[in-house]
Tab-separated table of C-alpha atoms and ligand atoms in Angstrom:
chain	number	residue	atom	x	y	z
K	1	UNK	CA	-44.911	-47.866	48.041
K	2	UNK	CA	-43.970	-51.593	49.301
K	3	UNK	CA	-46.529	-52.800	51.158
K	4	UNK	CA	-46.432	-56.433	52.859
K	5	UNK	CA	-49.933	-58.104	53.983
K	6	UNK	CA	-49.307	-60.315	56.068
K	7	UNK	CA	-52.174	-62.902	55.863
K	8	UNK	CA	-53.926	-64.493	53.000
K	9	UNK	CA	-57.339	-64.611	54.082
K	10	UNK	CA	-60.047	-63.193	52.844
K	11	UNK	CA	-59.683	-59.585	54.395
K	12	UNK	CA	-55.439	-59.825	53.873
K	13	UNK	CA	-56.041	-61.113	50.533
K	14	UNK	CA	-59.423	-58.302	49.833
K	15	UNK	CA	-56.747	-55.894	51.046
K	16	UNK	CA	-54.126	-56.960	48.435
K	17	UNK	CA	-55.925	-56.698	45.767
K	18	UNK	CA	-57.139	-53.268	46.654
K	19	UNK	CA	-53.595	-51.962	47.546
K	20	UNK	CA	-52.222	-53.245	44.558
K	21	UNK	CA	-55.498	-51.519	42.059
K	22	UNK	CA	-54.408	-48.721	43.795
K	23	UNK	CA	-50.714	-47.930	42.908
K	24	UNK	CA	-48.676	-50.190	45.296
K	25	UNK	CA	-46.285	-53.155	45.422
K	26	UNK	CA	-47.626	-55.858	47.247
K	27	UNK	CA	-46.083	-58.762	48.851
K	28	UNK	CA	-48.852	-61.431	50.225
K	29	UNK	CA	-47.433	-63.614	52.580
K	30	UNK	CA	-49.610	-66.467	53.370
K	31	UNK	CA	-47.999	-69.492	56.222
K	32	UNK	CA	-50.644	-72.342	54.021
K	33	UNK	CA	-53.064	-71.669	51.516
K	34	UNK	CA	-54.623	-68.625	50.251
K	35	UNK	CA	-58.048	-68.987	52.299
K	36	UNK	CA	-57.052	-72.611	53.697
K	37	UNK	CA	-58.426	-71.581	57.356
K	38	UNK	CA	-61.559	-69.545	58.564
K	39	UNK	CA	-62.557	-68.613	55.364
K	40	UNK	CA	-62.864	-71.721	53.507
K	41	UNK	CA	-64.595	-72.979	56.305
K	42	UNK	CA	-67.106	-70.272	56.313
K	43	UNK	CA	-70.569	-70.979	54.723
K	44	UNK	CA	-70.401	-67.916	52.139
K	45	UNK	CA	-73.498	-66.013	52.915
K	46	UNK	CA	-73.668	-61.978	52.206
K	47	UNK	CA	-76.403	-61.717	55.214
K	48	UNK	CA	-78.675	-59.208	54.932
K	49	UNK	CA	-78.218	-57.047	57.800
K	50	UNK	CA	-82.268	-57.631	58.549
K	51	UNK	CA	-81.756	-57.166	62.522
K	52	UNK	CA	-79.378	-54.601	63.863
K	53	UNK	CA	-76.567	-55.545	65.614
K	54	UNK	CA	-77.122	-52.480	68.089
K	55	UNK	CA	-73.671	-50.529	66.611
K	56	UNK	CA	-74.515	-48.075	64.248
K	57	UNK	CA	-70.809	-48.216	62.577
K	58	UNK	CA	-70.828	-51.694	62.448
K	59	UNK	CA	-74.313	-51.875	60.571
K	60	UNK	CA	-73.440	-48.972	58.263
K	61	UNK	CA	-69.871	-50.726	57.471
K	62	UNK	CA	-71.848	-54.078	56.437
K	63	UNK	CA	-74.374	-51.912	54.367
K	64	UNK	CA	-71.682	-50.469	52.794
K	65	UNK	CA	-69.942	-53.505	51.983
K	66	UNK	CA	-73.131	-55.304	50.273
K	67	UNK	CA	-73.269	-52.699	48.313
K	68	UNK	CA	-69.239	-52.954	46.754
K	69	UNK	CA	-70.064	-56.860	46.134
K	70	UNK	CA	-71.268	-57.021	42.624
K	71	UNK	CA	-68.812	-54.552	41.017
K	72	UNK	CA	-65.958	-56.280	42.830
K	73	UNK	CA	-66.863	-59.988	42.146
K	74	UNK	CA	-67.131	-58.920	38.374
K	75	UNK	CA	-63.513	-57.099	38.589
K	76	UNK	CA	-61.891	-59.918	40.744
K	77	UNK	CA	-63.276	-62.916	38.639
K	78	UNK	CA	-61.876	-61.492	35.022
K	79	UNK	CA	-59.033	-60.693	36.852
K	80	UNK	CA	-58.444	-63.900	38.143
K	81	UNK	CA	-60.202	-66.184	36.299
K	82	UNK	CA	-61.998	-68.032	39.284
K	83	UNK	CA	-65.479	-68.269	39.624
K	84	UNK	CA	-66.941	-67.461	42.639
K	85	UNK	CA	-70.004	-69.625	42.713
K	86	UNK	CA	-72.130	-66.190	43.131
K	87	UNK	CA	-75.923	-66.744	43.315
K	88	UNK	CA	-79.106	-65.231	45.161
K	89	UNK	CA	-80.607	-67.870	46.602
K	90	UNK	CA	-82.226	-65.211	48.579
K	91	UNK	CA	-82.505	-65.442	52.605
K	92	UNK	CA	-85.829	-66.236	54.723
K	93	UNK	CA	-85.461	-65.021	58.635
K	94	UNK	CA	-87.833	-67.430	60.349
K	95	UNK	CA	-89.522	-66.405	63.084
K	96	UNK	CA	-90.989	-69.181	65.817
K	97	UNK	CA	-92.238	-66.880	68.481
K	98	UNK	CA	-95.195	-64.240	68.397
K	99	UNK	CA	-92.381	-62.008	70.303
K	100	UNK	CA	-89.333	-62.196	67.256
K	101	UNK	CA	-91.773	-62.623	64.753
K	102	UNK	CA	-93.266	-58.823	66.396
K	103	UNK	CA	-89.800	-57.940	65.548
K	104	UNK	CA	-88.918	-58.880	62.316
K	105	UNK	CA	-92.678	-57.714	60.949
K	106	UNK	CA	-91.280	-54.074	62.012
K	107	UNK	CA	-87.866	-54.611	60.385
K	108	UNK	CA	-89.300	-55.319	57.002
K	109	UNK	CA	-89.962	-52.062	56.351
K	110	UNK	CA	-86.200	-52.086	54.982
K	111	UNK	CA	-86.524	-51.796	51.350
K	112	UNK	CA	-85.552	-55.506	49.571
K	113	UNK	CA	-87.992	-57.442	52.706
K	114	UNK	CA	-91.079	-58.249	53.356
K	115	UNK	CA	-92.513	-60.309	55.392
K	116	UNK	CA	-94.292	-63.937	54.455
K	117	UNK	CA	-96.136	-65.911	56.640
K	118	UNK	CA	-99.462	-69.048	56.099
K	119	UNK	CA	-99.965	-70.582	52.625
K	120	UNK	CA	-97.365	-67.823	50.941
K	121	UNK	CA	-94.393	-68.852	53.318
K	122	UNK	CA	-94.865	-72.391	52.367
K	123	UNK	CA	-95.121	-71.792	48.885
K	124	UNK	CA	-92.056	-69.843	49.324
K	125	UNK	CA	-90.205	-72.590	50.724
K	126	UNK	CA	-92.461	-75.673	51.088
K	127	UNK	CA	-90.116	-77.614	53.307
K	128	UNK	CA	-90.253	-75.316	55.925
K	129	UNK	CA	-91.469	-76.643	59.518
K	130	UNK	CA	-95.421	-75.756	60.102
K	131	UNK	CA	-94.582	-73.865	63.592
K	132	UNK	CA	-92.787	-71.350	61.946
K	133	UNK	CA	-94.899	-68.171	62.333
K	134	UNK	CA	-93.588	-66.330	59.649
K	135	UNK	CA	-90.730	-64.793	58.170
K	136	UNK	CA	-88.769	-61.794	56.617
K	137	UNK	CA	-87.711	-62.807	53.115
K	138	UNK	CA	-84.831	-60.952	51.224
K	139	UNK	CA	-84.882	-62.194	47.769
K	140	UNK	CA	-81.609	-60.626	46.814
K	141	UNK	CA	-79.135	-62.311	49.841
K	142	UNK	CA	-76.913	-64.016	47.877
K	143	UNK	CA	-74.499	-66.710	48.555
K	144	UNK	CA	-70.916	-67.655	47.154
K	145	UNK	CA	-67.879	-69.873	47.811
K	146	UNK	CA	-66.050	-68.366	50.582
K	147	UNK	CA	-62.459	-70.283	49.779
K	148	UNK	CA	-62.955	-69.288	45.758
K	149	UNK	CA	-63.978	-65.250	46.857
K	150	UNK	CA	-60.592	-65.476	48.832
K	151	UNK	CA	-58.647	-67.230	46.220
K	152	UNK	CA	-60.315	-64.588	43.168
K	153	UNK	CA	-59.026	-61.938	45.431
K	154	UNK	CA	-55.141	-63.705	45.905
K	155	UNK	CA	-55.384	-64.134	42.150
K	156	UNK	CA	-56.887	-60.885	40.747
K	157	UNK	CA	-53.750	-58.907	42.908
K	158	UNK	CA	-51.675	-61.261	41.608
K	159	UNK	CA	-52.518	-60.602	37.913
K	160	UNK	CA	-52.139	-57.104	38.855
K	161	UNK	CA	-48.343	-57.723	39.945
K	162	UNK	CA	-49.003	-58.456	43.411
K	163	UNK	CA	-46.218	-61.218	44.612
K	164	UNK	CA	-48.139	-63.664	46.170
K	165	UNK	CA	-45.597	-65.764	48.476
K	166	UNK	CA	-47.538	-68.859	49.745
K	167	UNK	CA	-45.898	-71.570	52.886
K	168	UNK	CA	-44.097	-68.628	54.162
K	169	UNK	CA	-43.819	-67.862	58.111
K	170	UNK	CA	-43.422	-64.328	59.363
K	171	UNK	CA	-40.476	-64.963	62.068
K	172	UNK	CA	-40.493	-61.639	63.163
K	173	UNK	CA	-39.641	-57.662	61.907
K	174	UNK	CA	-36.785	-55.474	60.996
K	175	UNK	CA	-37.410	-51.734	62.718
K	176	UNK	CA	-35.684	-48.462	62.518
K	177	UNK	CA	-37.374	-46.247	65.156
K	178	UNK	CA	-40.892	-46.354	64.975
K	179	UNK	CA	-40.744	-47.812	61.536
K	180	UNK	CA	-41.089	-51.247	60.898
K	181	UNK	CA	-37.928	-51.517	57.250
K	182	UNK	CA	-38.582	-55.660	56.607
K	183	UNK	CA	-40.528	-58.455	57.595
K	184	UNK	CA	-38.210	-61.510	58.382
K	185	UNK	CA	-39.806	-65.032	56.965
K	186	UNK	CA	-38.898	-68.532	57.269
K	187	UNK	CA	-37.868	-68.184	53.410
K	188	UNK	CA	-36.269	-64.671	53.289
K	189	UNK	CA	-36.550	-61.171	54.271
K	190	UNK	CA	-38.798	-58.966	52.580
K	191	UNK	CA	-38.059	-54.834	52.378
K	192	UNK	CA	-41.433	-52.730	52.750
K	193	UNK	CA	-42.603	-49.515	53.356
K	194	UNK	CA	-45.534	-50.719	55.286
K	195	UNK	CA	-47.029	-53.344	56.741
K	196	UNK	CA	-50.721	-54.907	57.287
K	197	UNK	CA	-51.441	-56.985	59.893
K	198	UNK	CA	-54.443	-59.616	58.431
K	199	UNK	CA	-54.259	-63.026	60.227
K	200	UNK	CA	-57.287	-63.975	61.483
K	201	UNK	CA	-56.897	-65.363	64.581
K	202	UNK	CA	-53.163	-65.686	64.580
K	203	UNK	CA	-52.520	-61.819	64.213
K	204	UNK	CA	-52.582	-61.837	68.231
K	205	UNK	CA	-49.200	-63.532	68.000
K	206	UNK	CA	-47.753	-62.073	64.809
K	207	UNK	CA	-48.661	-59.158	66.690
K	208	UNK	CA	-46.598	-59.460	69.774
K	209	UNK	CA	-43.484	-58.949	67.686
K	210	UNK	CA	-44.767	-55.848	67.378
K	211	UNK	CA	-46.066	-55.244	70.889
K	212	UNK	CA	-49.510	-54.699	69.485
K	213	UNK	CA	-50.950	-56.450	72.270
K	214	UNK	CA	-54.432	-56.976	70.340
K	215	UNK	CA	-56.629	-59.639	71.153
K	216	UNK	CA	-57.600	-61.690	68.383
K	217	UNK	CA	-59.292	-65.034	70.221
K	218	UNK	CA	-60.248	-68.257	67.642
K	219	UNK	CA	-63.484	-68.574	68.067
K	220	UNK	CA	-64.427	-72.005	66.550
K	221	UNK	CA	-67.253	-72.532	63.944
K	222	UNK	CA	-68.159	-76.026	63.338
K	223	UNK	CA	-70.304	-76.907	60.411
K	224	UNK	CA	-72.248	-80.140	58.200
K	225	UNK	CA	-73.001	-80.518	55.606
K	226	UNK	CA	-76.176	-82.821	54.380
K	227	UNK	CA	-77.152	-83.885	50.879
K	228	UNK	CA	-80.520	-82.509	49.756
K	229	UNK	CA	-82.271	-80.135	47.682
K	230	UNK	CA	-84.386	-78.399	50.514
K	231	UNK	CA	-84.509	-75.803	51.384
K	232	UNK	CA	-84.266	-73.735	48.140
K	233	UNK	CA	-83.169	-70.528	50.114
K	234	UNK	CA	-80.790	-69.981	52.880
K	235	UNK	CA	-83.325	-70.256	56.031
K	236	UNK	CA	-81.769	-68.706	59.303
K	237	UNK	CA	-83.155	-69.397	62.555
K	238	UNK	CA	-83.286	-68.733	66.012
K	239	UNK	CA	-80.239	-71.703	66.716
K	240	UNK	CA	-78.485	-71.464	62.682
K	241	UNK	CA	-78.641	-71.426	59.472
K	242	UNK	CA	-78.999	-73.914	56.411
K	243	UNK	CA	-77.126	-72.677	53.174
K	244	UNK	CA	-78.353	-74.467	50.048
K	245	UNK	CA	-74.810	-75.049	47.642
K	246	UNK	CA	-74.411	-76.798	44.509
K	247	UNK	CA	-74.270	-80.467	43.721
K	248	UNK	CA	-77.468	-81.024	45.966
K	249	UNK	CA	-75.492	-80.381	49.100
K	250	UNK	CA	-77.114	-78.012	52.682
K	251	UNK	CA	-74.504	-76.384	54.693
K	252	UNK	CA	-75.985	-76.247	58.509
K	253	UNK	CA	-74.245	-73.996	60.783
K	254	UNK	CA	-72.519	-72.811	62.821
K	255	UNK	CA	-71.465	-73.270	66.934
K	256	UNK	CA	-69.185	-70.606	68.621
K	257	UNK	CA	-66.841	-71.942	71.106
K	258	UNK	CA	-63.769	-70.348	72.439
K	259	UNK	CA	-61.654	-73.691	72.292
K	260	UNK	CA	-58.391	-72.029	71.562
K	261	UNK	CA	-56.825	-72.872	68.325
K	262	UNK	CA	-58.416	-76.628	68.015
K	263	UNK	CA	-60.251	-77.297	65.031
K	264	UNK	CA	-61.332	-80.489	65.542
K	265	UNK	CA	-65.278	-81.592	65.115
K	266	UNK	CA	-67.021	-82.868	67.712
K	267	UNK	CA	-70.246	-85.213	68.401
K	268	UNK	CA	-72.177	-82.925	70.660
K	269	UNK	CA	-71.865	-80.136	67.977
K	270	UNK	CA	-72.695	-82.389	64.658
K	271	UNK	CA	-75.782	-83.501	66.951
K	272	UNK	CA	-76.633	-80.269	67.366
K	273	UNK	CA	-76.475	-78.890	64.221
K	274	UNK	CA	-78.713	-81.697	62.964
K	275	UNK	CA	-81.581	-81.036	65.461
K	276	UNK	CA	-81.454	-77.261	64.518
K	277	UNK	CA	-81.794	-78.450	60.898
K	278	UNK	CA	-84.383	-80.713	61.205
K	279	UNK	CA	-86.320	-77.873	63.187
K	280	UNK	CA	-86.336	-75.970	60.711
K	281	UNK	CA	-86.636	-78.056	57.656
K	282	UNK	CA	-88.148	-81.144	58.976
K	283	UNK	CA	-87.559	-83.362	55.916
K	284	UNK	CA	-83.377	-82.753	56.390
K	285	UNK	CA	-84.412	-85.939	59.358
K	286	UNK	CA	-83.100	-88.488	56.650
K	287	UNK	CA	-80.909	-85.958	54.711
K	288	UNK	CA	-77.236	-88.218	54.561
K	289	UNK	CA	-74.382	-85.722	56.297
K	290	UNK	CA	-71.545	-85.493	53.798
K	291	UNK	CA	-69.192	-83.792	55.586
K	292	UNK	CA	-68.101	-81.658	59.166
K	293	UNK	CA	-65.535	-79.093	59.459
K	294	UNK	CA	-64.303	-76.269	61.300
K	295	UNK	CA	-63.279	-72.674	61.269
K	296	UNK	CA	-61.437	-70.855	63.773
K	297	UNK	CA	-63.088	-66.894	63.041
K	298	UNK	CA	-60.878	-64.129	64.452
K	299	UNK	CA	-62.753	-62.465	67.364
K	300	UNK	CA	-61.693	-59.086	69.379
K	301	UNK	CA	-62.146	-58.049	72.772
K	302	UNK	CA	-65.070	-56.305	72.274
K	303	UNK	CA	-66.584	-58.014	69.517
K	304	UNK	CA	-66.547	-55.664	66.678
K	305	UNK	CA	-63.506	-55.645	64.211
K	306	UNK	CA	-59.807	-54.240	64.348
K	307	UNK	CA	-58.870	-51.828	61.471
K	308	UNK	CA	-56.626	-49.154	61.504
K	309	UNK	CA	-53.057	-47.851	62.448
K	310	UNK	CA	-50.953	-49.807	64.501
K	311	UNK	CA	-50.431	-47.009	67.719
K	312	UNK	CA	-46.438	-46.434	68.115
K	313	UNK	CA	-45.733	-47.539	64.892
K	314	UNK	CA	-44.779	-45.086	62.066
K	315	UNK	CA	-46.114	-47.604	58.830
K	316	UNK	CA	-48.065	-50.656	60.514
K	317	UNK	CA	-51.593	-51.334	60.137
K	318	UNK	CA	-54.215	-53.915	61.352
K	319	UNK	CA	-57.393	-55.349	60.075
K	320	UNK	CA	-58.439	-58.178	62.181
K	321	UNK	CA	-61.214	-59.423	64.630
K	322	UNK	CA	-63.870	-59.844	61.869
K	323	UNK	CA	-65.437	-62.692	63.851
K	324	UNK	CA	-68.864	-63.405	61.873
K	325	UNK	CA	-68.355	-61.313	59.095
K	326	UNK	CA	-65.350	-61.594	57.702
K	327	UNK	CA	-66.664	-62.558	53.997
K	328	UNK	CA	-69.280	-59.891	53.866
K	329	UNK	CA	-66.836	-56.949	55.357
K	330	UNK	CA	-63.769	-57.945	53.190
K	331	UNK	CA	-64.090	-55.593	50.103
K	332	UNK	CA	-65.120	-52.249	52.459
K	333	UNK	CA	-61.897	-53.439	54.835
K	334	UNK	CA	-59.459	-54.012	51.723
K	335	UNK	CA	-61.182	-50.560	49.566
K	336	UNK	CA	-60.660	-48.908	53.523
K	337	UNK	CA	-57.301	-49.916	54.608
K	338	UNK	CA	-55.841	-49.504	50.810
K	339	UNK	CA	-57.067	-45.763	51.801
K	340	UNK	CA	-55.290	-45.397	54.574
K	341	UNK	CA	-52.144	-47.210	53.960
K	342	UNK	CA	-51.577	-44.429	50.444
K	343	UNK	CA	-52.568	-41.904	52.028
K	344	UNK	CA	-52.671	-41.927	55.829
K	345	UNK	CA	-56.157	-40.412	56.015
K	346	UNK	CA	-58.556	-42.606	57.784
K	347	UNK	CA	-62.238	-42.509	56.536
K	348	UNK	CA	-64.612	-41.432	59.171
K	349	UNK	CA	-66.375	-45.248	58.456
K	350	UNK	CA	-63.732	-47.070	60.237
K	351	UNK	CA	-63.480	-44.196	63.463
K	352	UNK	CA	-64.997	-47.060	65.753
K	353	UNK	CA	-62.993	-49.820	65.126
K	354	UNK	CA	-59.230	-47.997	65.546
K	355	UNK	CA	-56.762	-50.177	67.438
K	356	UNK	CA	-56.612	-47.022	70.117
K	357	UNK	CA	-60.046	-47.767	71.542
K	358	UNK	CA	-58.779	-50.729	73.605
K	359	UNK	CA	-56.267	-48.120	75.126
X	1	LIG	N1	-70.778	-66.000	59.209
X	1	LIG	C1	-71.526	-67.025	59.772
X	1	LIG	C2	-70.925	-67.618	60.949
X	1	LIG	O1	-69.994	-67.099	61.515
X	1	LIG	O2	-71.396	-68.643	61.387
């Protein structure tokens, strides 16, 4: 089966290389870079789902996800040959009031947490501000490069026998009936049994060649990052989170603003994202700021992601609207969708986030 992914993003690109594992012809059409938007501009973390999000699926689809990481990353790097900067930093949750602190005591009962607070918090992590009450530490979170992950994906399908195409626009699709026969690029048509839809936040308007009519808003993520060598582990707060990477360097992050498809930085933000660091690790006060950037993450109307069959459509698929979590979901979405794109069976794990719920 010819399949063309349409997106070279981390989940298009996850999805590639599980399609093409699998048994099928891929085509990877990617308009820039493999990874060159939301996820290089993420800050890499495989967050420990400490707090539940409230959605049962959703939690149970990130579980399962963690758990695919370390087989994949092994796979995907031989195959590709890029490293993915994999590490455990491990993660502390910081708590600053008696009432989250309350909460986070209870969710440590999760096996891999427990919760640190007084003289073994600050050994722990001795930059970490005084009126911190405590914390839930997970000393296997780990931590990679986001753009690298994406690329080791691109590249492992590729040495597979994947075609990746990149700088090549989708301009629209061939159909017969209900079934979509070619995808149309700026650079030549391209025959395929089946399509995915994986853009991020541009599969809204991919989509409307298609009459999807899925919502898939950018929701802008803007991010510093400082030079230092505190904190040792990733330290999330109330406000963000500080990411220690190598060569000496903090990622601090991350706003979310709905500010359309603008990607520019802004003063307000950076300011912001220093006085969150500094709050939690005071001694980032003086820490020089290398660098700001931002992301545009692809959201949905309802905030949980978009994965599954496109309705009306005989052989097109979605998987979309990842919003915070697109690096931690993409091996369960690409092992998923690969499922259901041989096969047509969906697995019961991706029931509530089918493109029919939105009606
Ligand atoms: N995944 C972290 C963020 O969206 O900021």
């Amino acid at each position: 089966m010819k399949v063309a992914v349409v997106g070279g993003g981390v989940i298009g690109s996850a999805i590639a290389y599980y399609l093409q594992k699998d048994g099928a012809e891929v085509v990877l059409l990617e308009r820039g870079e493999i990874g060159g938007e939301a996820s290089s501009a993420a800050a890499g973390m495989l967050i420990a789902p400490i707090e539940d999000t409230g959605n049962d699926s959703f939690d149970a689809l990130r579980e399962a996800s963690l758990v695919l990481y370390p087989d994949v990353i092994r796979e995907i790097q031989e195959r590709s040959g890029v490293d993915v900067e994999y590490k455990m930093p491990g993660m502390i949750r910081t708590a600053h009031t008696e009432e989250l602190a309350e909460e986070l005591r209870e969710a440590c009962h999760r096996p891999g947490f427990e919760w640190v607070e007084g003289r073994a918090l600050q050994d722990l992590e001795p930059g970490l501000a005084t009126n911190v009450i405590g914390a839930a530490y997970c000393a296997a979170d780990a931590d990679l490069n986001p753009g690298a992950l994406t690329r080791a994906f691109a590249g492992a399908a590729a040495a597979l026998g994947a075609d990746v195409r990149k700088y090549t626009i989708v301009t629209g699709f061939e159909t017969t009936g209900g079934r979509i026969t070619e995808v149309s690029t700026d650079v030549g048509d391209v025959k395929c049994d089946a399509v995915v839809l994986a853009a991020g936040a541009w599969t809204e308007v991919i989509g409307m060649r298609l009459d999807a009519g899925i919502a898939t808003p950018p929701m802008r993520g803007q991010m510093i990052s400082l030079r230092s060598d505190v904190p040792l582990h990733a330290v999330w707060g109330e406000d963000g989170y500080l990411v220690p990477k190598p060569g000496g360097l903090v990622f601090a992050g991350a706003t979310v603003e709905n500010a359309g498809f603008d990607k520019t930085t802004t003063a307000d933000a950076i300011d912001g994202l220093r006085r969150m660091a500094v709050g939690l690790v005071p001694a980032l006060r003086d820490a020089e700021m290398v660098s700001a950037w931002a992301g545009l993450r692809p959201g949905s109307a309802d905030g949980l992601p978009v994965i599954g069959a496109l309705p009306g459509r005989e052989n097109a698929y979605v998987a979309t609207g990842h919003f915070r979590n697109g690096v931690l979901l993409a091996p369960i979405t690409g092992d998923l969708v690969a499922d259901l794109v041989l096969t047509g069976q969906r697995d019961e794990r991706l029931r509530a986030f089918g493109v029919e719920r939105f009606g």
